[in-house]
mmCIF file with all atom_site columns, C-alpha atoms in Angstrom:
data_model
loop_
_atom_site.group_PDB
_atom_site.id
_atom_site.type_symbol
_atom_site.label_atom_id
_atom_site.label_alt_id
_atom_site.label_comp_id
_atom_site.label_asym_id
_atom_site.label_entity_id
_atom_site.label_seq_id
_atom_site.pdbx_PDB_ins_code
_atom_site.Cartn_x
_atom_site.Cartn_y
_atom_site.Cartn_z
_atom_site.occupancy
_atom_site.B_iso_or_equiv
_atom_site.pdbx_formal_charge
_atom_site.auth_seq_id
_atom_site.auth_comp_id
_atom_site.auth_asym_id
_atom_site.auth_atom_id
_atom_site.pdbx_PDB_model_num
ATOM 1   C CA . MET A 1 1   ? -0.070  0.107  0.017  1.00 0.00 ? 1   MET A CA 1
ATOM 2   C CA . SER A 1 2   ? 1.427   3.478  -1.259 1.00 0.00 ? 2   SER A CA 1
ATOM 3   C CA . ARG A 1 3   ? 2.338   6.112  1.960  1.00 0.00 ? 3   ARG A CA 1
ATOM 4   C CA . VAL A 1 4   ? -0.733  8.026  0.320  1.00 0.00 ? 4   VAL A CA 1
ATOM 5   C CA . ALA A 1 5   ? -3.050  5.243  0.574  1.00 0.00 ? 5   ALA A CA 1
ATOM 6   C CA . SER A 1 6   ? -1.901  4.638  4.030  1.00 0.00 ? 6   SER A CA 1
ATOM 7   C CA . ALA A 1 7   ? -2.292  7.851  5.114  1.00 0.00 ? 7   ALA A CA 1
ATOM 8   C CA . LEU A 1 8   ? -6.130  8.282  3.825  1.00 0.00 ? 8   LEU A CA 1
ATOM 9   C CA . ALA A 1 9   ? -7.170  4.935  5.492  1.00 0.00 ? 9   ALA A CA 1
ATOM 10  C CA . ALA A 1 10  ? -5.717  6.031  8.671  1.00 0.00 ? 10  ALA A CA 1
ATOM 11  C CA . VAL A 1 11  ? -7.769  9.765  8.290  1.00 0.00 ? 11  VAL A CA 1
ATOM 12  C CA . LEU A 1 12  ? -11.017 7.400  7.311  1.00 0.00 ? 12  LEU A CA 1
ATOM 13  C CA . MET A 1 13  ? -10.695 5.283  10.195 1.00 0.00 ? 13  MET A CA 1
ATOM 14  C CA . THR A 1 14  ? -9.954  8.327  12.789 1.00 0.00 ? 14  THR A CA 1
ATOM 15  C CA . VAL A 1 15  ? -12.850 9.960  11.485 1.00 0.00 ? 15  VAL A CA 1
ATOM 16  C CA . ALA A 1 16  ? -15.321 6.429  11.681 1.00 0.00 ? 16  ALA A CA 1
ATOM 17  C CA . SER A 1 17  ? -14.392 6.238  15.262 1.00 0.00 ? 17  SER A CA 1
ATOM 18  C CA . ILE A 1 18  ? -15.625 9.708  16.287 1.00 0.00 ? 18  ILE A CA 1
ATOM 19  C CA . PRO A 1 19  ? -19.514 9.388  17.447 1.00 0.00 ? 19  PRO A CA 1
ATOM 20  C CA . PHE A 1 20  ? -22.089 11.099 15.173 1.00 0.00 ? 20  PHE A CA 1
ATOM 21  C CA . VAL A 1 21  ? -23.594 13.777 17.267 1.00 0.00 ? 21  VAL A CA 1
ATOM 22  C CA . ALA A 1 22  ? -26.653 15.376 15.101 1.00 0.00 ? 22  ALA A CA 1
ATOM 23  C CA . PRO A 1 23  ? -26.283 19.079 14.668 1.00 0.00 ? 23  PRO A CA 1
ATOM 24  C CA . GLY A 1 24  ? -27.626 21.464 17.294 1.00 0.00 ? 24  GLY A CA 1
ATOM 25  C CA . THR A 1 25  ? -27.280 18.723 20.155 1.00 0.00 ? 25  THR A CA 1
ATOM 26  C CA . ALA A 1 26  ? -23.509 19.109 20.901 1.00 0.00 ? 26  ALA A CA 1
ATOM 27  C CA . ALA A 1 27  ? -24.048 21.844 23.274 1.00 0.00 ? 27  ALA A CA 1
ATOM 28  C CA . ALA A 1 28  ? -26.946 19.951 25.212 1.00 0.00 ? 28  ALA A CA 1
ATOM 29  C CA . VAL A 1 29  ? -24.124 16.977 26.004 1.00 0.00 ? 29  VAL A CA 1
ATOM 30  C CA . GLY A 1 30  ? -23.754 18.557 29.475 1.00 0.00 ? 30  GLY A CA 1
ATOM 31  C CA . LEU A 1 31  ? -26.479 20.359 29.764 1.00 0.00 ? 31  LEU A CA 1
ATOM 32  C CA . ASP A 1 32  ? -27.659 19.834 33.456 1.00 0.00 ? 32  ASP A CA 1
ATOM 33  C CA . LEU A 1 33  ? -29.975 22.513 34.139 1.00 0.00 ? 33  LEU A CA 1
ATOM 34  C CA . THR A 1 34  ? -32.706 24.243 32.004 1.00 0.00 ? 34  THR A CA 1
ATOM 35  C CA . CYS A 1 35  ? -35.129 27.056 32.898 1.00 0.00 ? 35  CYS A CA 1
ATOM 36  C CA . THR A 1 36  ? -37.622 27.927 30.103 1.00 0.00 ? 36  THR A CA 1
ATOM 37  C CA . PRO A 1 37  ? -40.971 29.918 29.636 1.00 0.00 ? 37  PRO A CA 1
ATOM 38  C CA . PRO A 1 38  ? -43.066 31.026 31.514 1.00 0.00 ? 38  PRO A CA 1
ATOM 39  C CA . SER A 1 39  ? -39.487 32.374 33.145 1.00 0.00 ? 39  SER A CA 1
ATOM 40  C CA . SER A 1 40  ? -39.607 35.882 33.334 1.00 0.00 ? 40  SER A CA 1
ATOM 41  C CA . ALA A 1 41  ? -37.630 38.896 33.698 1.00 0.00 ? 41  ALA A CA 1
ATOM 42  C CA . SER A 1 42  ? -38.821 42.677 34.678 1.00 0.00 ? 42  SER A CA 1
ATOM 43  C CA . LEU A 1 43  ? -36.714 45.570 34.383 1.00 0.00 ? 43  LEU A CA 1
ATOM 44  C CA . LEU A 1 44  ? -37.666 48.966 35.535 1.00 0.00 ? 44  LEU A CA 1
ATOM 45  C CA . PHE A 1 45  ? -36.333 52.695 35.090 1.00 0.00 ? 45  PHE A CA 1
ATOM 46  C CA . ASP A 1 46  ? -36.979 55.468 37.184 1.00 0.00 ? 46  ASP A CA 1
ATOM 47  C CA . PRO A 1 47  ? -37.435 57.831 35.904 1.00 0.00 ? 47  PRO A CA 1
ATOM 48  C CA . PRO A 1 48  ? -38.302 56.348 32.395 1.00 0.00 ? 48  PRO A CA 1
ATOM 49  C CA . ALA A 1 49  ? -35.036 56.329 30.186 1.00 0.00 ? 49  ALA A CA 1
ATOM 50  C CA . THR A 1 50  ? -35.123 58.613 27.444 1.00 0.00 ? 50  THR A CA 1
ATOM 51  C CA . ASN A 1 51  ? -32.899 59.725 24.275 1.00 0.00 ? 51  ASN A CA 1
ATOM 52  C CA . SER A 1 52  ? -31.453 62.154 26.767 1.00 0.00 ? 52  SER A CA 1
ATOM 53  C CA . PRO A 1 53  ? -28.789 61.148 28.974 1.00 0.00 ? 53  PRO A CA 1
ATOM 54  C CA . GLN A 1 54  ? -29.686 61.412 32.933 1.00 0.00 ? 54  GLN A CA 1
ATOM 55  C CA . THR A 1 55  ? -29.467 59.434 36.081 1.00 0.00 ? 55  THR A CA 1
ATOM 56  C CA . MET A 1 56  ? -31.904 56.330 36.258 1.00 0.00 ? 56  MET A CA 1
ATOM 57  C CA . ALA A 1 57  ? -32.584 54.002 39.340 1.00 0.00 ? 57  ALA A CA 1
ATOM 58  C CA . LEU A 1 58  ? -32.352 50.296 37.751 1.00 0.00 ? 58  LEU A CA 1
ATOM 59  C CA . SER A 1 59  ? -34.786 47.331 39.124 1.00 0.00 ? 59  SER A CA 1
ATOM 60  C CA . VAL A 1 60  ? -34.569 43.709 37.682 1.00 0.00 ? 60  VAL A CA 1
ATOM 61  C CA . SER A 1 61  ? -36.303 41.003 38.876 1.00 0.00 ? 61  SER A CA 1
ATOM 62  C CA . ARG A 1 62  ? -36.005 37.340 37.275 1.00 0.00 ? 62  ARG A CA 1
ATOM 63  C CA . GLN A 1 63  ? -38.248 34.347 37.742 1.00 0.00 ? 63  GLN A CA 1
ATOM 64  C CA . TYR A 1 64  ? -36.952 30.949 36.789 1.00 0.00 ? 64  TYR A CA 1
ATOM 65  C CA . GLY A 1 65  ? -39.271 28.157 36.587 1.00 0.00 ? 65  GLY A CA 1
ATOM 66  C CA . PRO A 1 66  ? -39.844 25.262 35.236 1.00 0.00 ? 66  PRO A CA 1
ATOM 67  C CA . CYS A 1 67  ? -36.385 24.142 35.860 1.00 0.00 ? 67  CYS A CA 1
ATOM 68  C CA . VAL A 1 68  ? -35.101 20.429 34.766 1.00 0.00 ? 68  VAL A CA 1
ATOM 69  C CA . SER A 1 69  ? -31.947 19.733 36.444 1.00 0.00 ? 69  SER A CA 1
ATOM 70  C CA . ALA A 1 70  ? -30.603 16.267 35.730 1.00 0.00 ? 70  ALA A CA 1
ATOM 71  C CA . THR A 1 71  ? -27.933 15.927 38.795 1.00 0.00 ? 71  THR A CA 1
ATOM 72  C CA . ARG A 1 72  ? -30.451 18.160 40.993 1.00 0.00 ? 72  ARG A CA 1
ATOM 73  C CA . PRO A 1 73  ? -34.549 16.862 40.485 1.00 0.00 ? 73  PRO A CA 1
ATOM 74  C CA . ASP A 1 74  ? -35.136 18.959 43.261 1.00 0.00 ? 74  ASP A CA 1
ATOM 75  C CA . ILE A 1 75  ? -34.352 22.260 42.083 1.00 0.00 ? 75  ILE A CA 1
ATOM 76  C CA . THR A 1 76  ? -37.380 23.198 40.107 1.00 0.00 ? 76  THR A CA 1
ATOM 77  C CA . SER A 1 77  ? -37.625 27.013 39.961 1.00 0.00 ? 77  SER A CA 1
ATOM 78  C CA . GLY A 1 78  ? -35.277 30.065 41.531 1.00 0.00 ? 78  GLY A CA 1
ATOM 79  C CA . HIS A 1 79  ? -35.408 33.685 41.373 1.00 0.00 ? 79  HIS A CA 1
ATOM 80  C CA . SER A 1 80  ? -33.184 36.665 41.429 1.00 0.00 ? 80  SER A CA 1
ATOM 81  C CA . SER A 1 81  ? -33.223 40.436 41.800 1.00 0.00 ? 81  SER A CA 1
ATOM 82  C CA . ALA A 1 82  ? -30.820 43.314 41.631 1.00 0.00 ? 82  ALA A CA 1
ATOM 83  C CA . THR A 1 83  ? -31.309 47.430 42.015 1.00 0.00 ? 83  THR A CA 1
ATOM 84  C CA . GLY A 1 84  ? -28.692 50.045 41.068 1.00 0.00 ? 84  GLY A CA 1
ATOM 85  C CA . THR A 1 85  ? -28.103 53.594 39.503 1.00 0.00 ? 85  THR A CA 1
ATOM 86  C CA . SER A 1 86  ? -26.923 54.139 35.976 1.00 0.00 ? 86  SER A CA 1
ATOM 87  C CA . GLN A 1 87  ? -25.105 57.640 35.395 1.00 0.00 ? 87  GLN A CA 1
ATOM 88  C CA . GLY A 1 88  ? -26.016 59.333 31.729 1.00 0.00 ? 88  GLY A CA 1
ATOM 89  C CA . ALA A 1 89  ? -28.030 56.567 30.752 1.00 0.00 ? 89  ALA A CA 1
ATOM 90  C CA . THR A 1 90  ? -30.385 56.411 27.702 1.00 0.00 ? 90  THR A CA 1
ATOM 91  C CA . CYS A 1 91  ? -32.404 53.988 25.842 1.00 0.00 ? 91  CYS A CA 1
ATOM 92  C CA . LEU A 1 92  ? -29.524 53.577 23.734 1.00 0.00 ? 92  LEU A CA 1
ATOM 93  C CA . SER A 1 93  ? -27.690 52.143 26.746 1.00 0.00 ? 93  SER A CA 1
ATOM 94  C CA . LEU A 1 94  ? -29.551 48.861 26.860 1.00 0.00 ? 94  LEU A CA 1
ATOM 95  C CA . LEU A 1 95  ? -27.452 47.811 23.554 1.00 0.00 ? 95  LEU A CA 1
ATOM 96  C CA . GLY A 1 96  ? -23.941 46.493 23.651 1.00 0.00 ? 96  GLY A CA 1
ATOM 97  C CA . ALA A 1 97  ? -21.895 44.698 26.087 1.00 0.00 ? 97  ALA A CA 1
ATOM 98  C CA . ASN A 1 98  ? -20.838 44.632 29.848 1.00 0.00 ? 98  ASN A CA 1
ATOM 99  C CA . ALA A 1 99  ? -19.571 42.096 32.787 1.00 0.00 ? 99  ALA A CA 1
ATOM 100 C CA . ILE A 1 100 ? -22.409 41.054 34.864 1.00 0.00 ? 100 ILE A CA 1
ATOM 101 C CA . THR A 1 101 ? -23.125 38.803 37.888 1.00 0.00 ? 101 THR A CA 1
ATOM 102 C CA . ILE A 1 102 ? -26.426 37.179 38.749 1.00 0.00 ? 102 ILE A CA 1
ATOM 103 C CA . PRO A 1 103 ? -27.334 35.822 41.996 1.00 0.00 ? 103 PRO A CA 1
ATOM 104 C CA . ILE A 1 104 ? -29.961 33.165 42.155 1.00 0.00 ? 104 ILE A CA 1
ATOM 105 C CA . THR A 1 105 ? -31.773 31.770 45.065 1.00 0.00 ? 105 THR A CA 1
ATOM 106 C CA . TRP A 1 106 ? -33.074 28.104 44.087 1.00 0.00 ? 106 TRP A CA 1
ATOM 107 C CA . ASN A 1 107 ? -36.566 26.616 45.342 1.00 0.00 ? 107 ASN A CA 1
ATOM 108 C CA . THR A 1 108 ? -34.319 24.582 47.765 1.00 0.00 ? 108 THR A CA 1
ATOM 109 C CA . GLY A 1 109 ? -33.079 27.575 49.313 1.00 0.00 ? 109 GLY A CA 1
ATOM 110 C CA . GLU A 1 110 ? -29.491 27.233 47.937 1.00 0.00 ? 110 GLU A CA 1
ATOM 111 C CA . THR A 1 111 ? -27.915 29.684 45.626 1.00 0.00 ? 111 THR A CA 1
ATOM 112 C CA . SER A 1 112 ? -25.913 30.125 42.684 1.00 0.00 ? 112 SER A CA 1
ATOM 113 C CA . THR A 1 113 ? -23.715 32.900 41.396 1.00 0.00 ? 113 THR A CA 1
ATOM 114 C CA . LEU A 1 114 ? -23.503 33.474 37.709 1.00 0.00 ? 114 LEU A CA 1
ATOM 115 C CA . SER A 1 115 ? -20.731 35.767 36.523 1.00 0.00 ? 115 SER A CA 1
ATOM 116 C CA . GLY A 1 116 ? -20.352 36.458 32.729 1.00 0.00 ? 116 GLY A CA 1
ATOM 117 C CA . ASN A 1 117 ? -21.005 39.037 29.860 1.00 0.00 ? 117 ASN A CA 1
ATOM 118 C CA . ASN A 1 118 ? -23.817 39.806 28.436 1.00 0.00 ? 118 ASN A CA 1
ATOM 119 C CA . VAL A 1 119 ? -24.258 41.191 24.768 1.00 0.00 ? 119 VAL A CA 1
ATOM 120 C CA . SER A 1 120 ? -27.677 43.244 24.080 1.00 0.00 ? 120 SER A CA 1
ATOM 121 C CA . SER A 1 121 ? -29.155 43.528 20.492 1.00 0.00 ? 121 SER A CA 1
ATOM 122 C CA . LEU A 1 122 ? -32.282 45.014 19.142 1.00 0.00 ? 122 LEU A CA 1
ATOM 123 C CA . SER A 1 123 ? -33.938 43.335 16.298 1.00 0.00 ? 123 SER A CA 1
ATOM 124 C CA . GLY A 1 124 ? -37.180 44.578 15.063 1.00 0.00 ? 124 GLY A CA 1
ATOM 125 C CA . LEU A 1 125 ? -39.248 45.341 18.576 1.00 0.00 ? 125 LEU A CA 1
ATOM 126 C CA . ALA A 1 126 ? -37.392 43.417 20.557 1.00 0.00 ? 126 ALA A CA 1
ATOM 127 C CA . LEU A 1 127 ? -34.433 43.601 22.854 1.00 0.00 ? 127 LEU A CA 1
ATOM 128 C CA . THR A 1 128 ? -32.324 40.476 23.346 1.00 0.00 ? 128 THR A CA 1
ATOM 129 C CA . VAL A 1 129 ? -30.069 39.931 26.444 1.00 0.00 ? 129 VAL A CA 1
ATOM 130 C CA . VAL A 1 130 ? -27.465 36.985 25.778 1.00 0.00 ? 130 VAL A CA 1
ATOM 131 C CA . THR A 1 131 ? -25.520 36.433 28.869 1.00 0.00 ? 131 THR A CA 1
ATOM 132 C CA . THR A 1 132 ? -22.236 33.477 28.873 1.00 0.00 ? 132 THR A CA 1
ATOM 133 C CA . GLY A 1 133 ? -20.163 32.800 31.541 1.00 0.00 ? 133 GLY A CA 1
ATOM 134 C CA . THR A 1 134 ? -19.398 30.448 34.288 1.00 0.00 ? 134 THR A CA 1
ATOM 135 C CA . VAL A 1 135 ? -21.214 29.712 37.523 1.00 0.00 ? 135 VAL A CA 1
ATOM 136 C CA . THR A 1 136 ? -18.470 31.019 40.443 1.00 0.00 ? 136 THR A CA 1
ATOM 137 C CA . SER A 1 137 ? -20.050 29.667 43.352 1.00 0.00 ? 137 SER A CA 1
ATOM 138 C CA . GLY A 1 138 ? -23.072 27.820 44.720 1.00 0.00 ? 138 GLY A CA 1
ATOM 139 C CA . VAL A 1 139 ? -25.265 24.929 43.023 1.00 0.00 ? 139 VAL A CA 1
ATOM 140 C CA . PHE A 1 140 ? -23.432 24.054 39.688 1.00 0.00 ? 140 PHE A CA 1
ATOM 141 C CA . ALA A 1 141 ? -20.086 26.126 40.791 1.00 0.00 ? 141 ALA A CA 1
ATOM 142 C CA . GLY A 1 142 ? -17.402 25.194 37.841 1.00 0.00 ? 142 GLY A CA 1
ATOM 143 C CA . ALA A 1 143 ? -20.234 24.657 35.027 1.00 0.00 ? 143 ALA A CA 1
ATOM 144 C CA . THR A 1 144 ? -20.679 26.991 31.997 1.00 0.00 ? 144 THR A CA 1
ATOM 145 C CA . PHE A 1 145 ? -23.840 29.049 31.627 1.00 0.00 ? 145 PHE A CA 1
ATOM 146 C CA . VAL A 1 146 ? -26.095 30.418 28.945 1.00 0.00 ? 146 VAL A CA 1
ATOM 147 C CA . HIS A 1 147 ? -28.825 33.016 30.206 1.00 0.00 ? 147 HIS A CA 1
ATOM 148 C CA . THR A 1 148 ? -30.833 34.859 27.207 1.00 0.00 ? 148 THR A CA 1
ATOM 149 C CA . ILE A 1 149 ? -33.928 37.082 27.619 1.00 0.00 ? 149 ILE A CA 1
ATOM 150 C CA . ILE A 1 150 ? -36.233 38.536 25.207 1.00 0.00 ? 150 ILE A CA 1
ATOM 151 C CA . TYR A 1 151 ? -37.833 41.529 25.927 1.00 0.00 ? 151 TYR A CA 1
ATOM 152 C CA . PRO A 1 152 ? -40.532 42.313 23.260 1.00 0.00 ? 152 PRO A CA 1
ATOM 153 C CA . SER A 1 153 ? -41.728 46.196 23.217 1.00 0.00 ? 153 SER A CA 1
ATOM 154 C CA . THR A 1 154 ? -42.467 48.564 20.444 1.00 0.00 ? 154 THR A CA 1
ATOM 155 C CA . ASN A 1 155 ? -41.413 51.649 22.820 1.00 0.00 ? 155 ASN A CA 1
ATOM 156 C CA . ILE A 1 156 ? -37.726 50.317 22.536 1.00 0.00 ? 156 ILE A CA 1
ATOM 157 C CA . LEU A 1 157 ? -37.715 51.423 19.184 1.00 0.00 ? 157 LEU A CA 1
ATOM 158 C CA . LEU A 1 158 ? -39.232 54.760 19.690 1.00 0.00 ? 158 LEU A CA 1
ATOM 159 C CA . CYS A 1 159 ? -37.449 55.479 22.811 1.00 0.00 ? 159 CYS A CA 1
ATOM 160 C CA . ASN A 1 160 ? -34.079 54.939 20.673 1.00 0.00 ? 160 ASN A CA 1
ATOM 161 C CA . LEU A 1 161 ? -35.652 57.052 18.061 1.00 0.00 ? 161 LEU A CA 1
ATOM 162 C CA . GLY A 1 162 ? -36.261 59.909 20.545 1.00 0.00 ? 162 GLY A CA 1
ATOM 163 C CA . LEU A 1 163 ? -40.338 59.640 20.117 1.00 0.00 ? 163 LEU A CA 1
ATOM 164 C CA . GLY A 1 164 ? -41.098 58.245 23.571 1.00 0.00 ? 164 GLY A CA 1
ATOM 165 C CA . THR A 1 165 ? -39.837 56.635 27.073 1.00 0.00 ? 165 THR A CA 1
ATOM 166 C CA . LEU A 1 166 ? -38.855 53.641 28.420 1.00 0.00 ? 166 LEU A CA 1
ATOM 167 C CA . SER A 1 167 ? -40.398 52.680 31.843 1.00 0.00 ? 167 SER A CA 1
ATOM 168 C CA . ALA A 1 168 ? -39.983 48.888 32.150 1.00 0.00 ? 168 ALA A CA 1
ATOM 169 C CA . LEU A 1 169 ? -39.307 46.187 29.562 1.00 0.00 ? 169 LEU A CA 1
ATOM 170 C CA . TYR A 1 170 ? -41.161 42.375 30.426 1.00 0.00 ? 170 TYR A CA 1
ATOM 171 C CA . GLY A 1 171 ? -39.557 39.314 28.582 1.00 0.00 ? 171 GLY A CA 1
ATOM 172 C CA . GLN A 1 172 ? -39.026 35.487 28.942 1.00 0.00 ? 172 GLN A CA 1
ATOM 173 C CA . VAL A 1 173 ? -35.881 33.852 29.927 1.00 0.00 ? 173 VAL A CA 1
ATOM 174 C CA . VAL A 1 174 ? -34.243 30.839 29.159 1.00 0.00 ? 174 VAL A CA 1
ATOM 175 C CA . LEU A 1 175 ? -31.587 29.633 31.399 1.00 0.00 ? 175 LEU A CA 1
ATOM 176 C CA . GLU A 1 176 ? -29.271 26.690 30.583 1.00 0.00 ? 176 GLU A CA 1
ATOM 177 C CA . ILE A 1 177 ? -26.239 25.645 32.763 1.00 0.00 ? 177 ILE A CA 1
ATOM 178 C CA . ILE A 1 178 ? -23.582 23.088 31.310 1.00 0.00 ? 178 ILE A CA 1
ATOM 179 C CA . THR A 1 179 ? -21.397 20.819 33.196 1.00 0.00 ? 179 THR A CA 1
ATOM 180 C CA . PRO A 1 180 ? -17.706 20.249 32.545 1.00 0.00 ? 180 PRO A CA 1
#
């Protein structure tokens, strides 16, 4: 057998030994916890966001559930909330990327701290916020996560165009925690 044929045979045997994974399922291999809608989030602005820079108080509340976990079937729901102040914020401040920490208290009383980076984008009449990172403490520590919120609202577009204000956003959440 020639060298080329031997090399080709070795490559084909290596490829044949790789387990087949259907497209779209690779991320689910280590999926440990999933929380899906009606999981929800609310984001409140005081005063309402405008197209002019101002100081605003922000309040976010997230409800997770139903949740399903492969390793922790007792965890079925959770919640998270935070408040803060933003200086010089506008409606356009909702877009872009930043670091974020999400503390979650589960229905068992245990907690998880998710630390990562989010990217917010506007598509049509919906603001999509995707956060990825690592569970840095508590239940699922060391795992990675994907946290997605979709906030549909005509007020987002109007506010960005300077044609209105934005006092609140309400959306649906999907949380996936993937163990190593």
